[in-house]
CSV table of C-alpha atoms in Angstrom, one decimal:
chain,number,residue,atom,x,y,z
A,39,UNK,CA,19.7,-9.1,-81.3
A,40,UNK,CA,18.4,-7.1,-78.6
A,41,UNK,CA,19.6,-4.2,-77.3
A,42,UNK,CA,21.8,-4.7,-73.7
A,43,UNK,CA,19.9,-2.7,-70.7
A,44,UNK,CA,23.2,-1.4,-69.4
A,45,UNK,CA,25.1,0.8,-71.6
A,46,UNK,CA,28.9,-0.8,-70.5
A,47,UNK,CA,28.0,-4.2,-71.8
A,48,UNK,CA,28.2,-6.6,-75.0
A,49,UNK,CA,25.7,-8.9,-74.0
A,50,UNK,CA,22.5,-9.2,-71.1
A,51,UNK,CA,24.9,-8.2,-68.0
A,52,UNK,CA,23.4,-5.3,-66.2
A,53,UNK,CA,26.8,-4.6,-65.1
A,54,UNK,CA,29.7,-3.5,-66.4
A,55,UNK,CA,31.7,-6.5,-67.4
A,56,UNK,CA,35.2,-7.6,-67.9
A,57,UNK,CA,34.7,-8.6,-71.3
A,58,UNK,CA,33.0,-5.5,-72.5
A,59,UNK,CA,36.2,-3.8,-71.1
A,60,UNK,CA,39.2,-6.0,-72.9
A,61,UNK,CA,36.8,-5.5,-76.1
A,62,UNK,CA,37.1,-2.1,-76.7
A,63,UNK,CA,40.7,-1.5,-74.8
A,64,UNK,CA,42.6,-4.5,-77.2
A,65,UNK,CA,39.3,-5.0,-80.2
A,66,UNK,CA,39.5,-8.8,-79.2
A,67,UNK,CA,39.6,-11.2,-76.1
A,68,UNK,CA,42.2,-11.7,-74.1
A,69,UNK,CA,43.1,-14.4,-71.2
A,70,UNK,CA,44.7,-14.1,-68.0
A,71,UNK,CA,47.6,-16.1,-67.2
A,72,UNK,CA,47.9,-16.9,-64.2
A,73,UNK,CA,52.1,-15.9,-61.9
A,74,UNK,CA,53.6,-17.3,-58.7
A,75,UNK,CA,57.2,-15.3,-58.9
A,76,UNK,CA,58.2,-16.4,-55.5
A,77,UNK,CA,57.3,-13.2,-53.7
A,78,UNK,CA,56.0,-13.3,-49.7
A,79,UNK,CA,53.7,-10.6,-47.8
A,80,UNK,CA,54.6,-8.5,-45.4
A,81,UNK,CA,51.5,-10.1,-43.3
A,82,UNK,CA,53.3,-13.3,-43.4
A,83,UNK,CA,56.9,-12.9,-42.8
A,84,UNK,CA,56.8,-11.2,-40.0
A,85,UNK,CA,57.3,-7.1,-41.0
A,86,UNK,CA,53.7,-6.3,-40.4
A,87,UNK,CA,52.0,-9.8,-39.0
A,88,UNK,CA,52.8,-13.7,-38.8
A,89,UNK,CA,50.7,-16.0,-40.3
A,90,UNK,CA,49.0,-13.6,-43.3
A,91,UNK,CA,45.1,-13.4,-43.3
A,92,UNK,CA,43.3,-15.5,-41.4
A,93,UNK,CA,42.1,-16.2,-45.1
A,94,UNK,CA,45.0,-17.1,-46.9
A,95,UNK,CA,45.8,-20.3,-48.2
A,96,UNK,CA,49.8,-19.7,-49.2
A,97,UNK,CA,48.8,-16.0,-51.0
A,98,UNK,CA,45.7,-17.1,-53.2
A,99,UNK,CA,48.0,-19.3,-55.5
A,100,UNK,CA,46.5,-22.3,-55.8
A,101,UNK,CA,46.4,-22.0,-59.6
A,102,UNK,CA,49.7,-21.6,-60.5
A,103,UNK,CA,52.9,-23.7,-60.5
A,104,UNK,CA,55.5,-22.0,-58.2
A,105,UNK,CA,58.4,-25.0,-59.0
A,106,UNK,CA,58.7,-23.7,-62.4
A,107,UNK,CA,60.3,-20.0,-62.8
A,108,UNK,CA,58.3,-16.8,-64.1
A,109,UNK,CA,59.0,-17.2,-67.7
A,110,UNK,CA,58.3,-21.3,-67.9
A,111,UNK,CA,54.8,-20.6,-66.0
A,112,UNK,CA,54.0,-17.9,-69.3
A,113,UNK,CA,54.5,-20.4,-71.9
A,114,UNK,CA,53.4,-22.9,-70.6
A,115,UNK,CA,50.0,-20.8,-69.6
A,116,UNK,CA,50.4,-19.4,-72.9
A,117,UNK,CA,50.4,-22.9,-74.6
A,118,UNK,CA,47.8,-24.0,-72.2
A,119,UNK,CA,45.1,-21.1,-73.3
A,120,UNK,CA,46.1,-21.3,-77.5
A,121,UNK,CA,45.7,-25.2,-77.2
A,122,UNK,CA,42.0,-24.5,-75.2
A,123,UNK,CA,40.4,-21.9,-77.6
A,124,UNK,CA,42.7,-23.1,-80.9
A,125,UNK,CA,43.6,-19.6,-81.6
A,126,UNK,CA,47.4,-17.6,-80.9
A,127,UNK,CA,46.2,-15.7,-77.8
A,128,UNK,CA,46.6,-12.6,-76.3
A,129,UNK,CA,46.9,-12.7,-72.1
A,130,UNK,CA,47.3,-10.7,-69.7
A,131,UNK,CA,50.2,-11.7,-67.3
A,132,UNK,CA,48.8,-12.0,-63.7
A,133,UNK,CA,51.2,-11.8,-60.8
A,134,UNK,CA,48.4,-13.1,-58.5
A,135,UNK,CA,50.3,-14.9,-55.3
A,136,UNK,CA,51.3,-13.1,-52.5
A,137,UNK,CA,53.0,-9.5,-52.4
A,138,UNK,CA,54.2,-9.1,-56.0
A,139,UNK,CA,55.7,-5.4,-55.2
A,140,UNK,CA,57.3,-6.7,-52.1
A,141,UNK,CA,61.1,-7.0,-53.3
A,142,UNK,CA,64.2,-4.2,-53.7
A,143,UNK,CA,63.2,-2.2,-57.0
A,144,UNK,CA,65.9,-3.8,-59.5
A,145,UNK,CA,64.4,-6.8,-58.9
A,146,UNK,CA,60.8,-5.7,-59.6
A,147,UNK,CA,61.6,-4.2,-62.8
A,148,UNK,CA,63.9,-7.2,-64.3
A,149,UNK,CA,60.7,-9.3,-63.5
A,150,UNK,CA,58.3,-7.3,-65.2
A,151,UNK,CA,60.6,-7.0,-68.3
A,152,UNK,CA,61.4,-10.3,-68.7
A,153,UNK,CA,57.9,-10.8,-68.9
A,154,UNK,CA,57.2,-8.1,-71.7
A,155,UNK,CA,59.4,-10.3,-73.4
A,156,UNK,CA,56.6,-12.2,-74.9
A,157,UNK,CA,54.8,-11.4,-77.2
A,158,UNK,CA,51.6,-12.4,-76.6
A,159,UNK,CA,51.6,-10.1,-73.1
A,160,UNK,CA,48.7,-7.7,-74.2
A,161,UNK,CA,48.9,-6.4,-70.3
A,162,UNK,CA,50.4,-7.1,-66.8
A,163,UNK,CA,48.1,-6.9,-63.6
A,164,UNK,CA,49.7,-7.4,-60.7
A,165,UNK,CA,48.1,-8.4,-57.3
A,166,UNK,CA,49.8,-6.5,-54.0
A,167,UNK,CA,49.4,-4.9,-50.7
A,168,UNK,CA,48.9,-1.0,-50.6
A,169,UNK,CA,50.9,-0.6,-47.8
A,170,UNK,CA,54.4,-2.2,-50.3
A,171,UNK,CA,54.3,0.8,-52.6
A,172,UNK,CA,57.4,2.7,-51.6
A,173,UNK,CA,58.3,5.3,-54.1
A,174,UNK,CA,60.9,3.6,-55.4
A,175,UNK,CA,58.8,0.6,-56.1
A,176,UNK,CA,55.9,3.1,-57.5
A,177,UNK,CA,59.3,4.7,-60.1
A,178,UNK,CA,59.1,1.0,-61.4
A,179,UNK,CA,55.2,0.7,-61.7
A,180,UNK,CA,55.3,4.4,-63.3
A,181,UNK,CA,58.0,3.0,-66.2
A,182,UNK,CA,56.3,-0.6,-66.3
A,183,UNK,CA,52.5,1.7,-67.3
A,184,UNK,CA,54.9,3.3,-70.0
A,185,UNK,CA,55.3,0.1,-71.7
A,186,UNK,CA,52.2,-1.9,-71.2
A,187,UNK,CA,48.8,-1.6,-69.8
A,188,UNK,CA,49.5,-2.1,-66.5
A,189,UNK,CA,46.5,-3.0,-63.3
A,190,UNK,CA,47.3,-2.9,-60.0
A,191,UNK,CA,45.3,-4.8,-57.9
A,192,UNK,CA,44.7,-3.7,-53.9
A,193,UNK,CA,43.1,-6.2,-51.5
A,194,UNK,CA,41.0,-3.7,-49.8
A,195,UNK,CA,38.7,-6.4,-48.3
A,196,UNK,CA,36.6,-4.2,-46.6
A,197,UNK,CA,36.4,-0.3,-45.0
A,198,UNK,CA,35.6,-1.6,-41.2
A,199,UNK,CA,38.7,-1.1,-38.9
A,200,UNK,CA,37.4,-3.4,-36.4
A,201,UNK,CA,36.6,-6.4,-39.3
A,202,UNK,CA,40.3,-5.5,-40.5
A,203,UNK,CA,41.9,-6.5,-36.6
A,204,UNK,CA,40.0,-9.1,-36.2
A,205,UNK,CA,40.7,-10.7,-39.6
A,206,UNK,CA,44.5,-9.5,-39.2
A,207,UNK,CA,45.2,-8.1,-42.4
A,208,UNK,CA,48.1,-5.7,-40.7
A,209,UNK,CA,47.4,-2.7,-42.7
A,210,UNK,CA,44.6,-0.2,-41.5
A,211,UNK,CA,42.1,1.3,-44.4
A,212,UNK,CA,44.1,4.6,-43.4
A,213,UNK,CA,47.1,2.8,-44.9
A,214,UNK,CA,45.2,1.6,-48.0
A,215,UNK,CA,44.4,4.8,-49.1
A,216,UNK,CA,47.7,6.6,-48.9
A,217,UNK,CA,48.6,3.6,-51.0
A,218,UNK,CA,45.5,3.8,-53.2
A,219,UNK,CA,45.9,7.6,-54.3
A,220,UNK,CA,49.3,7.0,-54.1
A,221,UNK,CA,48.6,4.9,-56.8
A,222,UNK,CA,46.6,7.0,-58.7
A,223,UNK,CA,48.7,10.1,-58.8
A,224,UNK,CA,50.8,7.9,-61.0
A,225,UNK,CA,48.0,7.7,-63.4
A,226,UNK,CA,48.4,4.0,-62.7
A,227,UNK,CA,44.7,1.9,-63.3
A,228,UNK,CA,43.6,0.4,-60.1
A,229,UNK,CA,41.4,-2.5,-59.2
A,230,UNK,CA,40.1,-3.5,-55.4
A,231,UNK,CA,38.8,-6.1,-53.6
A,232,UNK,CA,36.0,-6.3,-51.4
A,233,UNK,CA,34.7,-9.5,-49.6
A,234,UNK,CA,31.1,-10.3,-48.4
A,235,UNK,CA,31.0,-12.2,-45.7
A,236,UNK,CA,33.5,-11.4,-44.0
A,237,UNK,CA,33.4,-12.5,-39.7
A,238,UNK,CA,30.6,-11.1,-37.7
A,239,UNK,CA,29.6,-7.9,-40.6
A,240,UNK,CA,26.3,-7.3,-41.0
A,241,UNK,CA,24.7,-6.2,-44.4
A,242,UNK,CA,24.8,-3.1,-43.8
A,243,UNK,CA,28.4,-2.8,-42.9
A,244,UNK,CA,29.0,-4.4,-46.5
A,245,UNK,CA,26.5,-2.0,-48.2
A,246,UNK,CA,29.1,0.9,-46.3
A,247,UNK,CA,31.9,-1.3,-47.7
A,248,UNK,CA,30.1,-0.7,-51.3
A,249,UNK,CA,29.9,3.1,-50.6
A,250,UNK,CA,33.0,3.7,-49.8
A,251,UNK,CA,34.8,2.6,-52.7
A,252,UNK,CA,32.3,3.6,-55.1
A,253,UNK,CA,33.0,7.0,-53.8
A,254,UNK,CA,36.8,5.9,-55.2
A,255,UNK,CA,36.0,6.2,-57.9
A,256,UNK,CA,38.4,3.0,-58.8
A,257,UNK,CA,39.2,1.8,-62.5
A,258,UNK,CA,37.6,-2.0,-61.8
A,259,UNK,CA,36.2,-3.7,-58.6
A,260,UNK,CA,36.6,-7.2,-57.6
A,261,UNK,CA,33.8,-8.9,-55.3
A,262,UNK,CA,33.7,-12.3,-54.2
A,263,UNK,CA,32.2,-14.5,-51.1
A,264,UNK,CA,34.2,-15.4,-47.9
A,265,UNK,CA,35.7,-18.9,-48.3
A,266,UNK,CA,36.8,-21.5,-45.5
A,267,UNK,CA,39.7,-23.0,-47.2
A,268,UNK,CA,41.2,-26.0,-45.0
A,269,UNK,CA,44.7,-25.6,-43.1
A,270,UNK,CA,43.9,-21.1,-42.5
A,271,UNK,CA,43.2,-19.9,-39.3
A,272,UNK,CA,39.6,-18.8,-40.5
A,273,UNK,CA,39.0,-22.7,-41.0
A,274,UNK,CA,40.0,-23.3,-37.3
A,275,UNK,CA,37.8,-20.4,-36.0
A,276,UNK,CA,35.0,-21.9,-37.9
A,277,UNK,CA,35.3,-25.5,-36.5
A,278,UNK,CA,34.2,-23.9,-33.2
A,279,UNK,CA,32.5,-20.8,-34.1
A,280,UNK,CA,29.3,-19.6,-36.3
A,281,UNK,CA,30.3,-16.4,-37.8
A,282,UNK,CA,27.5,-16.1,-40.0
A,283,UNK,CA,28.4,-17.2,-43.3
A,284,UNK,CA,26.0,-16.0,-46.2
A,285,UNK,CA,23.5,-17.9,-48.0
A,286,UNK,CA,23.7,-17.6,-52.0
A,287,UNK,CA,20.4,-16.2,-52.1
A,288,UNK,CA,22.4,-13.2,-49.2
A,289,UNK,CA,25.2,-13.3,-51.1
A,290,UNK,CA,23.3,-12.6,-54.7
A,291,UNK,CA,20.6,-10.2,-52.8
A,292,UNK,CA,24.2,-7.9,-51.1
A,293,UNK,CA,26.4,-8.5,-54.6
A,294,UNK,CA,23.1,-6.7,-56.2
A,295,UNK,CA,22.7,-3.9,-53.9
A,296,UNK,CA,26.7,-3.3,-54.0
A,297,UNK,CA,26.7,-3.1,-57.7
A,298,UNK,CA,23.9,-0.5,-57.7
A,299,UNK,CA,26.2,2.1,-55.3
A,300,UNK,CA,29.1,1.6,-57.9
A,301,UNK,CA,29.9,3.6,-60.5
A,302,UNK,CA,28.6,2.8,-63.9
A,303,UNK,CA,32.1,3.7,-65.6
A,304,UNK,CA,34.0,1.0,-62.7
A,305,UNK,CA,35.1,-2.3,-64.4
A,306,UNK,CA,33.4,-5.0,-62.3
A,307,UNK,CA,36.6,-7.8,-63.1
A,308,UNK,CA,34.9,-10.4,-60.4
A,309,UNK,CA,31.6,-10.5,-59.3
A,310,UNK,CA,31.9,-13.8,-57.2
A,311,UNK,CA,35.4,-15.9,-56.7
A,312,UNK,CA,36.9,-19.5,-57.8
A,313,UNK,CA,37.8,-21.7,-54.1
A,314,UNK,CA,40.8,-25.1,-54.6
A,315,UNK,CA,37.0,-27.1,-54.5
A,316,UNK,CA,39.9,-29.5,-53.0
A,317,UNK,CA,39.8,-27.9,-50.0
A,318,UNK,CA,36.8,-25.7,-50.0
A,319,UNK,CA,35.0,-26.3,-46.2
A,320,UNK,CA,32.3,-23.6,-46.8
A,321,UNK,CA,29.8,-21.8,-48.3
A,322,UNK,CA,30.1,-24.7,-50.5
A,323,UNK,CA,27.3,-23.1,-52.7
A,324,UNK,CA,29.9,-20.8,-53.5
A,325,UNK,CA,31.9,-23.6,-56.1
A,326,UNK,CA,29.0,-23.4,-58.4
A,327,UNK,CA,29.9,-20.6,-60.0
A,328,UNK,CA,27.8,-21.0,-62.7
A,329,UNK,CA,24.9,-20.6,-60.2
A,330,UNK,CA,25.6,-17.5,-58.4
A,331,UNK,CA,26.5,-15.6,-61.8
A,332,UNK,CA,22.8,-16.6,-62.6
A,333,UNK,CA,21.7,-15.5,-59.7
A,334,UNK,CA,22.9,-12.3,-59.8
A,335,UNK,CA,22.0,-11.9,-63.2
A,336,UNK,CA,18.5,-13.1,-62.5
A,337,UNK,CA,17.7,-10.6,-59.4
A,338,UNK,CA,19.0,-8.0,-61.9
A,339,UNK,CA,17.1,-8.1,-64.0
A,340,UNK,CA,13.5,-8.9,-61.8
A,341,UNK,CA,14.2,-6.0,-60.1
A,342,UNK,CA,14.7,-4.0,-63.9
A,343,UNK,CA,18.3,-2.6,-62.2
A,344,UNK,CA,22.1,-2.2,-63.0
A,345,UNK,CA,25.1,-1.1,-62.2
A,346,UNK,CA,25.3,2.4,-60.7
A,347,UNK,CA,21.4,2.5,-60.3
A,348,UNK,CA,21.5,4.5,-56.4
A,349,UNK,CA,25.1,6.5,-57.7
A,350,UNK,CA,24.6,10.5,-57.4
A,351,UNK,CA,27.3,13.0,-57.7
A,352,UNK,CA,28.1,14.5,-54.0
A,353,UNK,CA,29.3,17.8,-52.6
A,354,UNK,CA,33.1,18.3,-52.7
A,355,UNK,CA,35.4,16.8,-50.3
A,356,UNK,CA,32.5,14.4,-49.0
A,357,UNK,CA,34.0,11.4,-49.7
A,358,UNK,CA,35.7,8.2,-48.1
A,359,UNK,CA,37.9,10.0,-45.0
A,360,UNK,CA,41.3,11.4,-45.5
A,361,UNK,CA,40.5,11.1,-49.9
A,362,UNK,CA,43.1,14.0,-51.5
A,363,UNK,CA,41.1,16.2,-52.4
A,364,UNK,CA,42.6,16.3,-56.3
A,365,UNK,CA,41.2,13.4,-56.5
A,366,UNK,CA,37.6,14.4,-55.7
A,367,UNK,CA,36.2,17.1,-58.6
A,368,UNK,CA,33.9,13.8,-59.9
A,369,UNK,CA,33.2,12.4,-55.9
A,370,UNK,CA,29.5,11.2,-56.1
A,371,UNK,CA,26.9,10.4,-53.9
A,372,UNK,CA,25.2,7.6,-52.4
A,373,UNK,CA,22.6,7.9,-50.7
A,374,UNK,CA,22.0,6.0,-47.6
A,375,UNK,CA,18.8,4.2,-49.4
A,376,UNK,CA,19.1,0.7,-47.7
């Protein structure tokens, strides 16, 4: 069997796959059990804003069954996974919909502990916002981190404040950095989300987001294309304004160049997104996930490149704006190669 050209891969992938991470972490394949815990979001309920981000489609929980209790959902997910894979499952309980630290600390602690009652749960992944991490909540997350393998997923999306305002994010990049480093101070694994193709962003802006992400040295990153979904404010905007959605080839090219910038140790937990095909307006090419993944693999091979190819060490404190010096000793430089 031919050896992979990339260190953190079990196959021919040229980026740090989640499969590689899970196999090394757990010694076996693990599956995501997707949950909707019934939370809302401060950018929906009026605390920080109303209506959510322009692309928000009910908290990104269309895989879930919110009519069931969390325990019922988890039981159903484990049954589905075991039925599909024919063996006893090991799962990551993925709290996906809306903001899953947006509740009193006591309520969160009880919820998280109830999830750990399932012996099949090998870890917990919590999707949230950087502005919903009070000290009390961080105490709960720290306790959970001692009991299981915890990942906190933070939606960064972009580093550009103009875009952050346009998409009604309700959380500045400065606030994002503050939440990110407070998680890092607690020793909690963090996965950052970035979106390519946000309205009016250029290729250079998307590469800048990848550069700044790399300087933070996150444990993991999820990359996806912007989806225009029926019923969102983005769909309304798209109906009368051309803000330049990427073609598939453009997305592949940009993503490959972003991978070159990201440190090789950072796990790429997602490299293209799943949208609700029944509600997807554009880009329709994003519904063909296999073609996008294959296109990225092909481009990396054609260029004989891989994740981290353009990642280099830089002077102390030359990182992303306002990054705390305690976390900069291993920081690296991204050459402005584009």
